[in-house]
Amino acid sequence: MRKPVVGVMGASANDALTEFEKLRVQDLAESLGAALAERECILVTGATTGIPGLVASAFRNHGGFALGISPAENYREHVERYGLPEDGADVIVYTGFGYKGRNVINVRSADIVVIIGGATGTLNEFTIAYDEGKIIGVLKGSGGIADHLSQLIEFCKKDCPGVLLFDNDPEKLVALCLEAWSGREQVL
């Protein structure tokens, strides 16, 4: 069986992530990264800072392979224009599509999308994943948009062709998401 590709979406340092918030979710991000690496997933992030950067760092420290999808068209733009880290992933794909275009590629490249914290960009990634029927794991208690998604879903009253899973424990959330993915893989 192939390895599951998990996209982790959350607030970058440029996207309403204060130093206090970063410290508050650091343990969650590190636990999430470790859990994904232990389950031999492939990680996809926006090759960014903040929460996805924390997850990617923990993931890579535990031996995982991380793919970063950059909004920039090349290395120089990635670092200078967008202020993104050059070492945020094992491999960085430069899209040249800006943030919104990059978000579509992030979501479409993932079998599972995990939402942790987040602001406007994360909400954009969530709506793409929701509309495209992805398996979506939401880390409750991680702050930001993640703590409001159940209310937004209820408000919108739109059926999701995918799977929505909520948990406040990163390891349990990863297990739930992988179980749902495994069920889909057997059907395909």
Short mmCIF file of N, CA, C and O in Angstrom, two decimals, residues 58-135:
data_model
loop_
_atom_site.label_atom_id
_atom_site.label_comp_id
_atom_site.label_asym_id
_atom_site.label_seq_id
_atom_site.Cartn_x
_atom_site.Cartn_y
_atom_site.Cartn_z
N ALA A 58 9.12 19.10 13.44
CA ALA A 58 8.97 17.91 14.28
C ALA A 58 8.89 16.65 13.42
O ALA A 58 9.52 15.63 13.74
N PHE A 59 8.16 16.74 12.33
CA PHE A 59 7.99 15.61 11.41
C PHE A 59 9.35 15.17 10.86
O PHE A 59 9.70 13.99 10.87
N ARG A 60 10.13 16.14 10.40
CA ARG A 60 11.45 15.84 9.83
C ARG A 60 12.42 15.35 10.90
O ARG A 60 13.25 14.49 10.63
N ASN A 61 12.31 15.89 12.12
CA ASN A 61 13.15 15.43 13.22
C ASN A 61 12.88 13.98 13.60
O ASN A 61 13.73 13.32 14.20
N HIS A 62 11.70 13.49 13.24
CA HIS A 62 11.34 12.09 13.50
C HIS A 62 11.50 11.23 12.25
O HIS A 62 10.94 10.14 12.16
N GLY A 63 12.24 11.73 11.26
CA GLY A 63 12.57 10.92 10.09
C GLY A 63 11.60 10.99 8.93
O GLY A 63 11.74 10.23 7.97
N GLY A 64 10.62 11.89 8.99
CA GLY A 64 9.64 11.99 7.91
C GLY A 64 10.15 12.80 6.73
O GLY A 64 11.10 13.57 6.84
N PHE A 65 9.50 12.60 5.57
CA PHE A 65 9.82 13.34 4.34
C PHE A 65 8.74 14.38 4.11
O PHE A 65 7.56 14.05 3.98
N ALA A 66 9.17 15.65 4.03
CA ALA A 66 8.22 16.76 3.88
C ALA A 66 8.38 17.43 2.52
O ALA A 66 9.49 17.76 2.10
N LEU A 67 7.24 17.63 1.87
CA LEU A 67 7.17 18.35 0.61
C LEU A 67 6.55 19.72 0.87
O LEU A 67 5.51 19.81 1.52
N GLY A 68 7.20 20.77 0.40
CA GLY A 68 6.68 22.12 0.57
C GLY A 68 6.20 22.67 -0.76
O GLY A 68 6.89 22.54 -1.78
N ILE A 69 5.02 23.26 -0.76
CA ILE A 69 4.46 23.88 -1.97
C ILE A 69 4.51 25.39 -1.76
O ILE A 69 3.79 25.94 -0.94
N SER A 70 5.35 26.06 -2.53
CA SER A 70 5.57 27.49 -2.36
C SER A 70 4.69 28.32 -3.28
O SER A 70 4.43 27.93 -4.42
N PRO A 71 4.25 29.48 -2.80
CA PRO A 71 3.50 30.39 -3.66
C PRO A 71 4.41 31.09 -4.68
O PRO A 71 3.94 31.66 -5.66
N ALA A 72 5.71 31.03 -4.45
CA ALA A 72 6.69 31.75 -5.27
C ALA A 72 7.03 31.00 -6.55
O ALA A 72 6.81 29.79 -6.66
N GLU A 73 7.59 31.73 -7.50
CA GLU A 73 7.97 31.09 -8.75
C GLU A 73 9.39 30.54 -8.73
O GLU A 73 9.77 29.75 -9.60
N ASN A 74 10.19 30.94 -7.72
CA ASN A 74 11.55 30.43 -7.62
C ASN A 74 12.07 30.63 -6.20
O ASN A 74 11.41 31.25 -5.36
N TYR A 75 13.28 30.11 -5.98
CA TYR A 75 13.89 30.19 -4.65
C TYR A 75 14.00 31.63 -4.16
O TYR A 75 13.64 31.94 -3.03
N ARG A 76 14.50 32.50 -5.02
CA ARG A 76 14.72 33.89 -4.61
C ARG A 76 13.42 34.55 -4.17
O ARG A 76 13.36 35.21 -3.13
N GLU A 77 12.36 34.39 -4.96
CA GLU A 77 11.07 34.99 -4.61
C GLU A 77 10.52 34.36 -3.32
O GLU A 77 9.91 35.03 -2.49
N HIS A 78 10.72 33.07 -3.17
CA HIS A 78 10.27 32.35 -1.98
C HIS A 78 10.86 33.00 -0.72
O HIS A 78 10.13 33.26 0.24
N VAL A 79 12.15 33.26 -0.75
CA VAL A 79 12.84 33.81 0.41
C VAL A 79 12.67 35.32 0.54
O VAL A 79 12.34 35.83 1.61
N GLU A 80 12.87 36.05 -0.56
CA GLU A 80 12.88 37.51 -0.48
C GLU A 80 11.48 38.14 -0.49
O GLU A 80 11.18 38.97 0.34
N ARG A 81 10.66 37.77 -1.44
CA ARG A 81 9.33 38.39 -1.53
C ARG A 81 8.37 37.87 -0.47
O ARG A 81 7.67 38.63 0.19
N TYR A 82 8.33 36.54 -0.34
CA TYR A 82 7.37 35.94 0.59
C TYR A 82 7.93 35.76 2.00
O TYR A 82 7.18 35.51 2.94
N GLY A 83 9.24 35.86 2.17
CA GLY A 83 9.85 35.71 3.48
C GLY A 83 9.70 34.32 4.06
O GLY A 83 9.58 34.15 5.28
N LEU A 84 9.71 33.31 3.20
CA LEU A 84 9.51 31.93 3.64
C LEU A 84 10.85 31.23 3.83
O LEU A 84 11.84 31.59 3.21
N PRO A 85 10.88 30.22 4.68
CA PRO A 85 12.15 29.56 4.99
C PRO A 85 12.65 28.70 3.84
O PRO A 85 11.87 28.06 3.15
N GLU A 86 13.95 28.70 3.67
CA GLU A 86 14.54 27.87 2.63
C GLU A 86 14.68 26.42 3.06
O GLU A 86 14.86 25.53 2.23
N ASP A 87 14.55 26.18 4.35
CA ASP A 87 14.72 24.83 4.87
C ASP A 87 13.44 24.28 5.51
O ASP A 87 13.49 23.42 6.37
N GLY A 88 12.29 24.73 5.03
CA GLY A 88 11.02 24.31 5.62
C GLY A 88 10.52 22.95 5.16
O GLY A 88 9.52 22.45 5.66
N ALA A 89 11.22 22.34 4.20
CA ALA A 89 10.82 21.04 3.68
C ALA A 89 12.03 20.36 3.06
O ALA A 89 13.04 21.01 2.79
N ASP A 90 11.91 19.07 2.80
CA ASP A 90 12.99 18.35 2.14
C ASP A 90 13.07 18.75 0.66
O ASP A 90 14.15 18.83 0.10
N VAL A 91 11.91 18.97 0.06
CA VAL A 91 11.82 19.42 -1.33
C VAL A 91 10.77 20.51 -1.38
O VAL A 91 9.70 20.39 -0.77
N ILE A 92 11.06 21.59 -2.11
CA ILE A 92 10.10 22.67 -2.29
C ILE A 92 9.75 22.78 -3.76
O ILE A 92 10.63 22.84 -4.62
N VAL A 93 8.45 22.79 -4.05
CA VAL A 93 7.95 22.99 -5.40
C VAL A 93 7.54 24.45 -5.52
O VAL A 93 6.72 24.93 -4.73
N TYR A 94 8.10 25.16 -6.48
CA TYR A 94 7.80 26.58 -6.69
C TYR A 94 6.71 26.69 -7.74
O TYR A 94 6.92 26.36 -8.90
N THR A 95 5.53 27.16 -7.32
CA THR A 95 4.38 27.19 -8.23
C THR A 95 4.26 28.49 -9.01
O THR A 95 3.77 28.48 -10.13
N GLY A 96 4.62 29.61 -8.38
CA GLY A 96 4.41 30.91 -9.01
C GLY A 96 2.94 31.31 -9.03
O GLY A 96 2.56 32.27 -9.70
N PHE A 97 2.10 30.62 -8.26
CA PHE A 97 0.65 30.84 -8.28
C PHE A 97 0.15 31.73 -7.15
O PHE A 97 -1.05 31.91 -6.99
N GLY A 98 1.03 32.27 -6.32
CA GLY A 98 0.60 33.04 -5.17
C GLY A 98 -0.03 32.14 -4.13
O GLY A 98 -0.08 30.92 -4.27
N TYR A 99 -0.52 32.77 -3.07
CA TYR A 99 -1.06 31.98 -1.96
C TYR A 99 -2.30 31.18 -2.33
O TYR A 99 -2.41 30.00 -1.99
N LYS A 100 -3.25 31.78 -3.01
CA LYS A 100 -4.50 31.06 -3.31
C LYS A 100 -4.27 29.89 -4.25
O LYS A 100 -4.81 28.80 -4.05
N GLY A 101 -3.45 30.10 -5.28
CA GLY A 101 -3.13 29.00 -6.19
C GLY A 101 -2.35 27.90 -5.50
O GLY A 101 -2.58 26.72 -5.75
N ARG A 102 -1.43 28.31 -4.63
CA ARG A 102 -0.66 27.33 -3.87
C ARG A 102 -1.59 26.49 -2.99
O ARG A 102 -1.41 25.29 -2.85
N ASN A 103 -2.60 27.13 -2.41
CA ASN A 103 -3.53 26.41 -1.54
C ASN A 103 -4.25 25.28 -2.27
O ASN A 103 -4.44 24.20 -1.72
N VAL A 104 -4.66 25.53 -3.50
CA VAL A 104 -5.33 24.50 -4.30
C VAL A 104 -4.38 23.31 -4.50
O VAL A 104 -4.78 22.15 -4.35
N ILE A 105 -3.15 23.58 -4.84
CA ILE A 105 -2.18 22.51 -5.06
C ILE A 105 -1.91 21.75 -3.77
O ILE A 105 -1.83 20.51 -3.76
N ASN A 106 -1.78 22.47 -2.65
CA ASN A 106 -1.59 21.81 -1.35
C ASN A 106 -2.70 20.79 -1.09
O ASN A 106 -2.44 19.64 -0.75
N VAL A 107 -3.92 21.25 -1.23
CA VAL A 107 -5.06 20.39 -0.91
C VAL A 107 -5.17 19.24 -1.90
O VAL A 107 -5.36 18.09 -1.51
N ARG A 108 -5.04 19.51 -3.18
CA ARG A 108 -5.18 18.45 -4.19
C ARG A 108 -4.05 17.43 -4.12
O ARG A 108 -4.22 16.30 -4.56
N SER A 109 -2.92 17.81 -3.56
CA SER A 109 -1.79 16.88 -3.44
C SER A 109 -1.94 15.96 -2.24
O SER A 109 -1.21 14.98 -2.12
N ALA A 110 -2.86 16.26 -1.36
CA ALA A 110 -3.02 15.51 -0.11
C ALA A 110 -4.18 14.53 -0.18
O ALA A 110 -5.22 14.82 -0.76
N ASP A 111 -3.98 13.38 0.46
CA ASP A 111 -5.08 12.42 0.66
C ASP A 111 -5.91 12.85 1.85
O ASP A 111 -7.12 12.63 1.89
N ILE A 112 -5.24 13.43 2.83
CA ILE A 112 -5.84 13.86 4.09
C ILE A 112 -5.40 15.29 4.34
O ILE A 112 -4.23 15.63 4.12
N VAL A 113 -6.30 16.13 4.81
CA VAL A 113 -5.96 17.50 5.18
C VAL A 113 -6.22 17.65 6.67
O VAL A 113 -7.31 17.33 7.15
N VAL A 114 -5.21 18.10 7.40
CA VAL A 114 -5.34 18.34 8.83
C VAL A 114 -5.28 19.84 9.07
O VAL A 114 -4.35 20.51 8.64
N ILE A 115 -6.28 20.34 9.78
CA ILE A 115 -6.38 21.75 10.12
C ILE A 115 -5.97 21.92 11.57
O ILE A 115 -6.55 21.30 12.47
N ILE A 116 -4.98 22.79 11.79
CA ILE A 116 -4.51 23.08 13.15
C ILE A 116 -4.39 24.60 13.26
O ILE A 116 -3.66 25.23 12.50
N GLY A 117 -5.16 25.17 14.17
CA GLY A 117 -5.16 26.64 14.32
C GLY A 117 -5.65 27.28 13.03
O GLY A 117 -6.59 26.83 12.41
N GLY A 118 -5.00 28.35 12.64
CA GLY A 118 -5.26 28.93 11.33
C GLY A 118 -6.05 30.21 11.34
O GLY A 118 -6.68 30.58 12.31
N ALA A 119 -5.96 30.89 10.20
CA ALA A 119 -6.66 32.14 9.97
C ALA A 119 -7.27 32.09 8.56
O ALA A 119 -7.69 31.03 8.12
N THR A 120 -7.26 33.19 7.86
CA THR A 120 -7.93 33.29 6.57
C THR A 120 -7.39 32.29 5.55
O THR A 120 -8.16 31.64 4.84
N GLY A 121 -6.08 32.16 5.44
CA GLY A 121 -5.50 31.22 4.48
C GLY A 121 -5.90 29.79 4.78
O GLY A 121 -6.18 28.99 3.87
N THR A 122 -5.93 29.44 6.05
CA THR A 122 -6.33 28.09 6.47
C THR A 122 -7.81 27.86 6.16
O THR A 122 -8.19 26.76 5.75
N LEU A 123 -8.62 28.89 6.35
CA LEU A 123 -10.04 28.78 6.00
C LEU A 123 -10.19 28.51 4.51
O LEU A 123 -10.99 27.67 4.09
N ASN A 124 -9.38 29.19 3.69
CA ASN A 124 -9.40 28.95 2.24
C ASN A 124 -9.03 27.50 1.93
O ASN A 124 -9.70 26.84 1.13
N GLU A 125 -8.01 26.98 2.58
CA GLU A 125 -7.60 25.60 2.35
C GLU A 125 -8.70 24.63 2.81
O GLU A 125 -8.97 23.63 2.14
N PHE A 126 -9.32 24.95 3.93
CA PHE A 126 -10.41 24.09 4.42
C PHE A 126 -11.56 24.05 3.42
O PHE A 126 -12.08 22.97 3.12
N THR A 127 -11.98 25.20 2.89
CA THR A 127 -13.13 25.20 1.97
C THR A 127 -12.81 24.44 0.69
O THR A 127 -13.68 23.77 0.14
N ILE A 128 -11.57 24.51 0.23
CA ILE A 128 -11.18 23.73 -0.95
C ILE A 128 -11.29 22.24 -0.62
O ILE A 128 -11.89 21.46 -1.37
N ALA A 129 -10.72 21.83 0.50
CA ALA A 129 -10.75 20.42 0.90
C ALA A 129 -12.19 19.94 1.12
O ALA A 129 -12.55 18.83 0.73
N TYR A 130 -13.00 20.78 1.72
CA TYR A 130 -14.40 20.45 2.00
C TYR A 130 -15.17 20.24 0.70
O TYR A 130 -15.85 19.23 0.52
N ASP A 131 -15.02 21.18 -0.24
CA ASP A 131 -15.72 21.08 -1.52
C ASP A 131 -15.23 19.90 -2.35
O ASP A 131 -15.99 19.35 -3.15
N GLU A 132 -13.97 19.52 -2.19
CA GLU A 132 -13.41 18.45 -3.01
C GLU A 132 -13.53 17.07 -2.35
O GLU A 132 -13.01 16.09 -2.89
N GLY A 133 -14.19 17.01 -1.21
CA GLY A 133 -14.47 15.72 -0.60
C GLY A 133 -13.28 15.02 0.03
O GLY A 133 -13.21 13.79 0.08
N LYS A 134 -12.36 15.78 0.55
CA LYS A 134 -11.19 15.20 1.19
C LYS A 134 -11.53 14.66 2.58
O LYS A 134 -12.55 15.01 3.17
N ILE A 135 -10.66 13.82 3.09
CA ILE A 135 -10.70 13.45 4.49
C ILE A 135 -10.06 14.63 5.22
O ILE A 135 -8.93 15.01 4.93
#
